[in-house]
CSV table of C-alpha atoms in Angstrom, one decimal:
chain,number,residue,atom,x,y,z
A,116,MET,CA,-6.3,-58.5,-128.5
A,117,LEU,CA,-8.1,-61.8,-127.8
A,118,VAL,CA,-9.4,-62.5,-124.3
A,119,LEU,CA,-11.8,-65.2,-123.1
A,120,SER,CA,-13.4,-63.0,-120.5
A,121,ASP,CA,-15.4,-59.9,-119.8
A,122,VAL,CA,-12.9,-57.1,-120.6
A,123,ASP,CA,-14.5,-54.9,-118.0
A,124,ARG,CA,-13.4,-57.3,-115.3
A,125,ASP,CA,-9.9,-57.9,-116.6
A,126,SER,CA,-7.6,-55.0,-115.4
A,127,ARG,CA,-4.5,-56.5,-117.1
A,128,VAL,CA,-6.2,-56.4,-120.5
A,129,GLN,CA,-7.5,-52.8,-119.9
A,130,ARG,CA,-4.0,-51.6,-118.8
A,131,GLU,CA,-2.2,-53.1,-121.7
A,132,ALA,CA,-4.7,-51.9,-124.3
A,133,SER,CA,-4.5,-48.4,-122.9
A,134,ALA,CA,-0.7,-48.4,-122.8
A,135,LEU,CA,-0.5,-49.5,-126.5
A,136,ALA,CA,-3.1,-47.0,-127.5
A,137,GLU,CA,-1.0,-44.3,-125.8
A,138,ASP,CA,1.9,-45.4,-127.9
A,139,GLY,CA,0.0,-44.8,-131.1
A,140,HIS,CA,-1.5,-48.2,-131.8
A,141,ARG,CA,-5.1,-48.7,-132.9
A,142,VAL,CA,-6.3,-51.4,-130.4
A,143,THR,CA,-9.3,-53.7,-130.8
A,144,VAL,CA,-10.1,-56.1,-128.1
A,145,VAL,CA,-12.3,-59.1,-129.0
A,146,GLY,CA,-13.7,-60.6,-125.8
A,147,GLN,CA,-16.7,-62.3,-124.4
A,148,ALA,CA,-18.1,-59.0,-123.4
A,149,GLY,CA,-16.9,-55.5,-122.5
A,150,THR,CA,-17.3,-51.8,-123.0
A,151,SER,CA,-15.3,-49.7,-125.5
A,152,ARG,CA,-13.3,-46.8,-124.2
A,153,PRO,CA,-11.8,-43.7,-125.9
A,154,GLU,CA,-8.4,-45.5,-125.9
A,155,TYR,CA,-9.5,-48.8,-127.5
A,156,ARG,CA,-12.5,-50.6,-129.0
A,157,VAL,CA,-14.1,-53.7,-127.5
A,158,ILE,CA,-16.1,-56.1,-129.6
A,159,GLY,CA,-18.1,-58.7,-127.5
A,160,VAL,CA,-18.8,-61.9,-129.2
A,161,GLY,CA,-21.6,-63.1,-126.9
A,162,GLY,CA,-22.0,-66.8,-126.5
A,163,VAL,CA,-21.8,-68.6,-123.1
A,164,ARG,CA,-21.5,-66.0,-120.4
A,165,SER,CA,-20.4,-68.0,-117.4
A,166,ALA,CA,-18.1,-70.9,-116.7
A,167,HIS,CA,-20.3,-71.6,-113.6
A,168,PRO,CA,-23.9,-71.9,-114.7
A,169,GLN,CA,-26.4,-71.4,-111.9
A,170,VAL,CA,-29.1,-74.1,-111.8
A,171,THR,CA,-31.6,-74.4,-109.0
A,172,VAL,CA,-32.1,-78.0,-107.9
A,173,PRO,CA,-33.9,-79.7,-105.0
A,174,LEU,CA,-31.9,-80.1,-101.8
A,175,ALA,CA,-32.0,-83.9,-102.1
A,176,PHE,CA,-30.1,-83.7,-105.5
A,177,ARG,CA,-27.5,-81.1,-104.6
A,178,SER,CA,-24.8,-83.7,-103.8
A,179,ALA,CA,-25.4,-85.3,-107.2
A,180,ARG,CA,-25.3,-81.9,-108.8
A,181,ARG,CA,-21.9,-81.0,-107.2
A,182,ALA,CA,-20.5,-84.4,-108.4
A,183,ALA,CA,-21.8,-83.8,-111.9
A,184,ARG,CA,-20.4,-80.3,-112.0
A,185,TRP,CA,-17.0,-81.6,-110.8
A,186,ALA,CA,-17.0,-84.3,-113.5
A,187,LEU,CA,-18.3,-82.2,-116.4
A,188,LEU,CA,-16.6,-78.8,-115.7
A,189,PRO,CA,-13.6,-79.6,-118.0
A,190,GLU,CA,-15.9,-80.4,-120.8
A,191,PHE,CA,-17.9,-77.3,-120.3
A,192,LEU,CA,-14.8,-75.1,-120.2
A,193,SER,CA,-13.6,-76.7,-123.4
A,194,TYR,CA,-17.0,-76.0,-125.0
A,195,LEU,CA,-16.8,-72.4,-123.8
A,196,ALA,CA,-13.3,-71.9,-125.4
A,197,HIS,CA,-14.5,-73.6,-128.7
A,198,ARG,CA,-17.6,-71.4,-128.9
A,199,PHE,CA,-15.6,-68.3,-128.2
A,200,SER,CA,-13.0,-69.2,-130.8
A,201,THR,CA,-15.6,-69.8,-133.5
A,202,ASP,CA,-17.3,-66.5,-132.9
A,203,ALA,CA,-14.1,-64.5,-132.3
A,204,ARG,CA,-12.5,-65.7,-135.5
A,205,ARG,CA,-15.4,-64.6,-137.6
A,206,VAL,CA,-15.5,-61.2,-135.9
A,207,ALA,CA,-11.7,-60.6,-136.1
A,208,ILE,CA,-11.7,-61.5,-139.8
A,209,ASP,CA,-14.6,-59.1,-140.4
A,210,VAL,CA,-12.9,-56.1,-138.7
A,211,GLY,CA,-9.3,-56.9,-139.7
A,212,PRO,CA,-6.6,-56.9,-141.0
A,213,PHE,CA,-4.3,-56.4,-138.0
A,214,ASP,CA,-0.5,-56.1,-137.8
A,215,VAL,CA,-0.3,-57.8,-134.4
A,216,VAL,CA,-2.5,-60.5,-132.8
A,217,HIS,CA,-2.2,-60.5,-129.0
A,218,ALA,CA,-3.5,-63.7,-127.4
A,219,HIS,CA,-4.3,-63.2,-123.7
A,220,ASP,CA,-3.7,-66.6,-121.9
A,221,PHE,CA,-3.4,-70.0,-123.4
A,222,SER,CA,-7.2,-70.2,-123.9
A,223,THR,CA,-6.9,-67.8,-126.9
A,224,LEU,CA,-3.4,-68.8,-128.2
A,225,PRO,CA,-4.5,-71.4,-130.8
A,226,LEU,CA,-7.0,-68.9,-132.2
A,227,GLY,CA,-4.4,-66.2,-132.1
A,228,ALA,CA,-1.9,-68.3,-134.1
A,229,LYS,CA,-4.6,-69.0,-136.8
A,230,LEU,CA,-5.5,-65.3,-137.1
A,231,ALA,CA,-1.8,-64.3,-137.2
A,232,ASP,CA,-1.4,-66.7,-140.1
A,233,TRP,CA,-4.5,-65.4,-141.8
A,234,PHE,CA,-3.5,-61.7,-141.6
A,235,GLY,CA,0.3,-62.3,-142.0
A,236,ALA,CA,0.6,-60.6,-138.6
A,237,HIS,CA,2.9,-60.9,-135.6
A,238,LEU,CA,1.7,-63.1,-132.7
A,239,VAL,CA,2.1,-62.1,-129.1
A,240,TYR,CA,1.5,-64.7,-126.4
A,241,ASP,CA,0.5,-63.1,-123.1
A,242,ALA,CA,0.6,-65.9,-120.4
A,243,HIS,CA,-1.5,-64.7,-117.5
A,244,GLU,CA,-0.8,-67.9,-115.6
A,245,CYS,CA,0.8,-71.3,-115.7
A,246,TRP,CA,-2.0,-72.8,-117.7
A,247,ALA,CA,-1.5,-76.5,-117.1
A,248,GLY,CA,-0.5,-76.0,-113.5
A,249,ARG,CA,-3.5,-73.8,-112.5
A,250,HIS,CA,-5.9,-74.6,-109.7
A,251,LYS,CA,-8.9,-76.5,-111.0
A,252,ASP,CA,-12.4,-76.5,-109.4
A,253,GLY,CA,-13.4,-79.6,-111.4
A,254,ARG,CA,-11.8,-82.9,-112.0
A,255,ASP,CA,-8.2,-83.2,-113.3
A,256,ASP,CA,-7.9,-84.0,-117.0
A,257,VAL,CA,-4.3,-85.3,-117.4
A,258,VAL,CA,-4.6,-86.1,-121.1
A,259,ARG,CA,-6.0,-82.6,-121.9
A,260,ASP,CA,-3.3,-81.0,-119.7
A,261,LEU,CA,-0.5,-82.8,-121.6
A,262,LEU,CA,-2.0,-81.8,-125.0
A,263,HIS,CA,-2.2,-78.2,-123.8
A,264,LEU,CA,1.4,-78.3,-122.7
A,265,ARG,CA,2.5,-79.6,-126.0
A,266,GLN,CA,0.4,-77.1,-127.9
A,267,GLU,CA,1.7,-74.2,-125.7
A,268,ARG,CA,5.3,-75.3,-126.4
A,269,VAL,CA,4.7,-75.4,-130.2
A,270,LEU,CA,2.8,-72.2,-130.5
A,271,GLY,CA,4.9,-70.4,-127.9
A,272,ARG,CA,8.0,-71.1,-129.9
A,273,ARG,CA,6.3,-69.9,-133.0
A,274,ALA,CA,5.1,-66.6,-131.4
A,275,ASP,CA,7.0,-63.5,-132.3
A,276,ALA,CA,7.0,-62.4,-128.6
A,277,VAL,CA,6.0,-64.0,-125.3
A,278,ILE,CA,5.3,-62.0,-122.1
A,279,THR,CA,4.1,-63.1,-118.7
A,280,VAL,CA,3.3,-61.8,-115.2
A,281,SER,CA,6.2,-62.9,-112.9
A,282,PRO,CA,9.9,-63.6,-113.1
A,283,THR,CA,9.5,-67.2,-111.9
A,284,LEU,CA,6.9,-68.0,-114.5
A,285,ALA,CA,9.0,-66.3,-117.2
A,286,ARG,CA,12.0,-68.5,-116.3
A,287,TRP,CA,9.8,-71.6,-116.4
A,288,LEU,CA,8.3,-70.7,-119.8
A,289,GLY,CA,11.7,-69.6,-121.1
A,290,GLU,CA,13.2,-73.0,-120.4
A,291,ARG,CA,10.2,-74.9,-121.9
A,292,LEU,CA,10.0,-72.7,-125.0
A,293,GLY,CA,13.8,-72.1,-125.5
A,294,ARG,CA,13.4,-68.4,-125.7
A,295,THR,CA,13.4,-65.1,-123.8
A,296,VAL,CA,10.1,-64.2,-122.0
A,297,ALA,CA,9.5,-60.6,-121.0
A,298,VAL,CA,7.9,-59.8,-117.7
A,299,VAL,CA,5.0,-57.3,-117.7
A,300,ARG,CA,3.7,-57.5,-114.1
A,301,ASN,CA,0.2,-56.8,-113.0
A,302,SER,CA,1.2,-53.5,-111.4
A,303,PHE,CA,-1.1,-50.5,-111.1
A,304,PRO,CA,-1.1,-47.0,-112.6
A,305,GLU,CA,-0.7,-44.2,-110.2
A,306,LEU,CA,-3.9,-42.9,-108.7
A,307,GLU,CA,-5.3,-39.6,-109.9
A,308,GLY,CA,-5.1,-37.1,-107.0
A,309,PRO,CA,-3.5,-37.6,-103.6
A,310,SER,CA,-2.8,-41.1,-102.4
A,311,PRO,CA,-4.6,-42.3,-99.2
A,312,THR,CA,-2.7,-42.2,-95.9
A,313,PRO,CA,-2.6,-45.7,-94.3
A,314,VAL,CA,-3.8,-45.9,-90.7
A,315,THR,CA,-1.2,-47.1,-88.2
A,316,PRO,CA,-1.4,-49.3,-86.2
A,317,PRO,CA,-3.7,-51.3,-88.4
A,318,VAL,CA,-7.3,-52.1,-87.5
A,319,GLY,CA,-8.3,-54.4,-90.3
A,320,LEU,CA,-7.0,-57.1,-92.7
A,321,VAL,CA,-8.5,-56.6,-96.1
A,322,TYR,CA,-9.1,-59.2,-98.8
A,323,ALA,CA,-10.5,-57.7,-102.0
A,324,GLY,CA,-11.1,-60.1,-104.9
A,325,ASN,CA,-13.0,-63.2,-105.9
A,326,ILE,CA,-14.2,-65.2,-102.9
A,327,ALA,CA,-13.6,-68.5,-104.5
A,328,PRO,CA,-11.9,-71.9,-104.1
A,329,GLY,CA,-8.1,-71.8,-104.1
A,330,ARG,CA,-7.9,-68.5,-102.3
A,331,ASP,CA,-7.2,-70.1,-98.9
A,332,LEU,CA,-10.0,-68.0,-97.3
A,333,GLU,CA,-11.0,-70.9,-95.1
A,334,THR,CA,-7.7,-70.4,-93.2
A,335,LEU,CA,-8.7,-66.8,-92.6
A,336,ALA,CA,-12.1,-68.0,-91.3
A,337,ALA,CA,-10.4,-70.4,-89.0
A,338,ALA,CA,-8.0,-67.8,-87.7
A,339,ALA,CA,-10.5,-64.9,-87.3
A,340,ASP,CA,-11.1,-65.3,-83.6
A,341,GLY,CA,-7.4,-65.2,-82.9
A,342,LEU,CA,-6.5,-62.0,-84.9
A,343,ALA,CA,-5.8,-58.7,-83.4
A,344,VAL,CA,-7.5,-56.9,-86.3
A,345,GLU,CA,-10.8,-57.3,-88.1
A,346,PRO,CA,-11.0,-59.4,-91.3
A,347,VAL,CA,-12.6,-57.5,-94.1
A,348,LEU,CA,-13.7,-59.4,-97.3
A,349,LEU,CA,-15.0,-57.7,-100.4
A,350,GLY,CA,-15.8,-59.4,-103.7
A,351,PRO,CA,-18.1,-61.7,-105.6
A,352,ARG,CA,-18.6,-65.0,-103.7
A,353,SER,CA,-18.6,-68.4,-105.4
A,354,ARG,CA,-20.0,-71.6,-104.0
A,355,GLY,CA,-17.7,-74.0,-102.3
A,356,VAL,CA,-16.0,-71.5,-99.9
A,357,ASP,CA,-16.7,-71.9,-96.2
A,358,LEU,CA,-16.2,-68.6,-94.4
A,359,GLY,CA,-17.6,-69.8,-91.1
A,360,ALA,CA,-18.9,-66.9,-89.2
A,361,LEU,CA,-17.2,-64.3,-91.5
A,362,THR,CA,-19.3,-62.2,-93.8
A,363,SER,CA,-18.3,-60.6,-97.0
A,364,GLY,CA,-19.3,-57.4,-98.8
A,365,PRO,CA,-19.9,-56.8,-102.5
A,366,PRO,CA,-17.1,-55.9,-104.9
A,367,VAL,CA,-16.2,-52.2,-105.1
A,368,PRO,CA,-14.6,-50.2,-107.9
A,369,VAL,CA,-10.9,-50.9,-108.2
A,370,ASP,CA,-9.6,-47.4,-107.3
A,371,ASP,CA,-11.8,-47.4,-104.1
A,372,VAL,CA,-10.0,-50.5,-102.8
A,373,ASP,CA,-6.9,-48.3,-102.2
A,374,GLN,CA,-8.9,-46.2,-99.7
A,375,ILE,CA,-10.3,-49.3,-98.0
A,376,TYR,CA,-6.7,-50.7,-97.7
A,377,ALA,CA,-5.6,-47.5,-96.2
A,378,GLN,CA,-8.5,-47.2,-93.7
A,379,ASN,CA,-7.6,-50.7,-92.4
A,380,GLY,CA,-3.8,-50.8,-92.6
A,381,LEU,CA,-3.1,-54.3,-93.9
A,382,ALA,CA,-3.8,-56.2,-97.2
A,383,PHE,CA,-4.3,-59.9,-97.3
A,384,ILE,CA,-2.9,-61.9,-100.2
A,385,PRO,CA,-3.8,-65.6,-99.7
A,386,LEU,CA,-3.5,-68.6,-102.1
A,387,THR,CA,-3.5,-72.3,-101.5
A,388,ASP,CA,-0.3,-74.2,-102.0
A,389,ASP,CA,-1.8,-76.9,-104.2
A,390,CYS,CA,-0.7,-76.0,-107.7
A,391,MET,CA,2.3,-74.7,-109.7
A,392,ASN,CA,0.4,-71.7,-110.9
A,393,HIS,CA,0.0,-70.4,-107.3
A,394,ARG,CA,3.7,-70.9,-106.6
A,395,PHE,CA,4.6,-68.8,-109.7
A,396,ALA,CA,2.0,-66.1,-108.9
A,397,LEU,CA,2.4,-62.4,-108.3
A,398,PRO,CA,-1.3,-61.4,-107.7
A,399,ASN,CA,-2.7,-58.0,-108.6
A,400,LYS,CA,-3.5,-57.5,-104.9
A,401,LEU,CA,0.2,-57.2,-104.1
A,402,PHE,CA,0.7,-54.3,-106.5
A,403,GLN,CA,-2.5,-52.6,-105.5
A,404,ALA,CA,-1.5,-52.8,-101.8
A,405,VAL,CA,1.8,-51.2,-102.6
A,406,ARG,CA,0.1,-48.5,-104.6
A,407,ALA,CA,-2.1,-47.8,-101.6
A,408,GLY,CA,1.0,-47.7,-99.4
A,409,VAL,CA,-0.2,-50.6,-97.3
A,410,PRO,CA,1.9,-53.6,-96.0
A,411,VAL,CA,0.7,-57.1,-96.8
A,412,VAL,CA,0.2,-60.5,-95.2
A,413,ALA,CA,0.9,-62.9,-98.0
A,414,ALA,CA,0.9,-66.7,-98.6
A,415,ASP,CA,4.4,-68.1,-98.2
A,416,LEU,CA,4.8,-69.3,-101.8
A,417,PRO,CA,8.0,-69.1,-103.8
A,418,GLN,CA,7.4,-66.1,-106.0
A,419,LEU,CA,5.5,-64.1,-103.4
A,420,ARG,CA,8.1,-65.0,-100.8
A,421,GLU,CA,10.9,-63.8,-103.1
A,422,VAL,CA,9.3,-60.4,-103.5
A,423,VAL,CA,7.9,-59.8,-100.0
A,424,ARG,CA,11.2,-60.7,-98.3
A,425,ALA,CA,13.4,-58.8,-100.7
A,426,GLN,CA,11.3,-55.6,-100.4
A,427,GLY,CA,10.3,-56.0,-96.8
A,428,VAL,CA,6.7,-55.0,-97.6
A,429,GLY,CA,5.0,-57.4,-95.2
A,430,THR,CA,4.9,-60.8,-93.6
A,431,LEU,CA,4.3,-64.4,-94.8
A,432,TYR,CA,2.1,-67.2,-93.5
A,433,THR,CA,1.9,-70.9,-94.4
A,434,PRO,CA,-1.2,-71.6,-96.5
A,435,GLY,CA,-3.7,-73.8,-94.6
A,436,ASP,CA,-2.1,-73.1,-91.2
A,437,ARG,CA,-4.3,-71.1,-88.9
A,438,ASP,CA,-1.7,-70.5,-86.2
A,439,SER,CA,0.9,-69.4,-88.8
A,440,LEU,CA,-1.6,-66.7,-90.1
A,441,VAL,CA,-2.2,-65.5,-86.6
A,442,ARG,CA,1.5,-65.1,-86.0
A,443,ALA,CA,2.0,-63.4,-89.4
A,444,VAL,CA,-0.7,-60.8,-88.7
A,445,GLN,CA,0.7,-60.0,-85.3
A,446,SER,CA,4.2,-59.7,-86.8
A,447,ALA,CA,2.8,-57.3,-89.4
A,448,ILE,CA,1.2,-55.2,-86.7
A,449,ASP,CA,4.4,-55.1,-84.6
A,450,GLY,CA,6.5,-54.1,-87.6
A,451,HIS,CA,3.9,-51.9,-89.2
A,452,GLU,CA,5.9,-48.6,-89.2
A,453,ARG,CA,8.9,-50.4,-90.7
A,454,HIS,CA,6.8,-52.1,-93.4
A,455,LEU,CA,5.1,-48.8,-94.3
A,456,ARG,CA,8.6,-47.3,-95.0
A,457,ALA,CA,9.5,-50.4,-97.1
A,458,VAL,CA,6.2,-50.1,-99.1
A,459,ALA,CA,6.9,-46.4,-99.9
A,460,VAL,CA,10.3,-47.4,-101.3
A,461,ALA,CA,8.9,-50.3,-103.3
A,462,ALA,CA,6.1,-48.2,-104.9
A,463,GLU,CA,8.4,-46.6,-107.5
A,464,GLN,CA,9.8,-50.0,-108.6
A,465,PHE,CA,6.4,-51.7,-108.6
A,466,SER,CA,4.8,-49.2,-111.0
A,467,TRP,CA,2.8,-49.6,-114.2
A,468,THR,CA,5.1,-47.0,-115.7
A,469,ARG,CA,7.9,-49.5,-115.7
A,470,ASP,CA,5.8,-52.5,-116.8
A,471,ALA,CA,4.1,-50.6,-119.6
A,472,ALA,CA,7.5,-49.6,-120.9
A,473,VAL,CA,8.4,-53.3,-121.3
A,474,LEU,CA,5.1,-53.9,-123.2
A,475,ARG,CA,5.7,-50.9,-125.5
A,476,GLN,CA,9.3,-51.9,-126.2
A,477,THR,CA,8.1,-55.4,-127.1
A,478,TYR,CA,5.8,-54.0,-129.7
A,479,ARG,CA,8.4,-51.6,-131.0
A,480,GLY,CA,10.7,-54.5,-131.5
A,481,LEU,CA,8.0,-56.3,-133.6
A,482,LEU,CA,7.3,-53.5,-136.0
A,483,ARG,CA,10.0,-52.6,-138.4
A,484,PRO,CA,11.8,-49.3,-138.1
A,485,GLY,CA,10.2,-46.6,-140.2
A,486,ARG,CA,6.9,-48.5,-140.4
A,487,SER,CA,3.8,-46.5,-139.4
A,488,MET,CA,2.0,-47.6,-136.2
A,489,GLY,CA,-0.1,-50.7,-136.8
A,490,SER,CA,-3.3,-52.1,-135.4
A,491,ALA,CA,-3.5,-54.8,-132.8
A,492,THR,CA,-6.2,-57.3,-131.9
C-alpha cells in the first residue's frame, strides 16, 4: 500500500491493511511515517513532514506571509508528492516484489502504476476523495487540475480494480473511467466490549476531527449562542479558522470519541458547500456516530442528504446558514428518541464487516484461483 500521509493518522489505511492481513495477505504500507503493527508492516520514507510548514514571522509581515502561502501552496504540495514518490519508489523496489500495488488516493496513483509495471503486479486505485474537486486552502491551479483529471482517467482505466468511499463518487468515477467502481465506505469496526449508552435528551453537539478550513465550523461559532446544547470541539486546530468565542480541546483516541458522542447525545458533521468533493463525501464521522449509537446534525449536501434522510439518523442544515443550523439542532433534540431508534437499525448496515467484505472480494477477484495468497504494498 502507498499512502502520502502518516499511517497512524489514517484510519482508512489501517482498517484496510488489517482486513487484508486477516484474509491471509502479507501487507506492507509505504507511507510518510507510521508504526508497524502485528497485522501489517509500515515503512516510513521520511522527507517533508507537513504540508503546512510553521514559520514565525513578525506581525507586520503576516499578511504577506498568508498571501505567499496561498500562492505557493500548490507548488509545495507538488514538491511533497514528488519527494515522497522518489523515496517510496526506492523503498518499495528494495523490499518487493509484490503481487498487488494499492495506491491510496490520486497522490500515489502515478507511482503505483509505475511500481505495478515494475513488479508485473495488479494495480488497485483507492480514491479517498474527488481529487480535482477537493477543497483547496491555496490558490486554484486549473492547468494542474486538468492534467490530474486526464492522468486519473488514463491510469484509472488501466488499473485492475478501483474502489472509493461513497456511492455518488463511485458513480462519477465509473462514468469517467468507463468501468465499475466498488464502494468501500469509511465505516468503523465494532467496539470491543459494551457500546456506550447515549444520553437523551442530548446536552451537547460534538465535532471531533480536524479544525481546519472547509469544515464550516465558522457557522457553528455563529450559531453557538442560539443552540439549546453545548458545542464540543475536539481535534488539531489549523490557522484560518475563526471559532469566535468557542474553544476547542485536543484530539482524543478514536475509540474514546464514541464515549464522548454518547455523553453528549449528538454528533456534528459539517462541511462547506464549495467543492464537488464535499458534495460526494460520506465522512468518517457519520459512521463513527452510528457506531456510537448517536444521531447526527449534518451538512445538507447531496451524498450526506441521501444517507441521512433514507436512514432517518438525524437532521440536516444548510452550510453557511446560522439559522438553519439552529433549527436543525432543535429538530434533532425534538426527535431524539426517534433518531436513536433509526441509528440502532442503521448500525448493522453501516458496519466495517460489510465494507471489509467488499475489499476482500475485490482482492480475491484479482488473484487467480488456486494461487497462494500474495503480498500487497
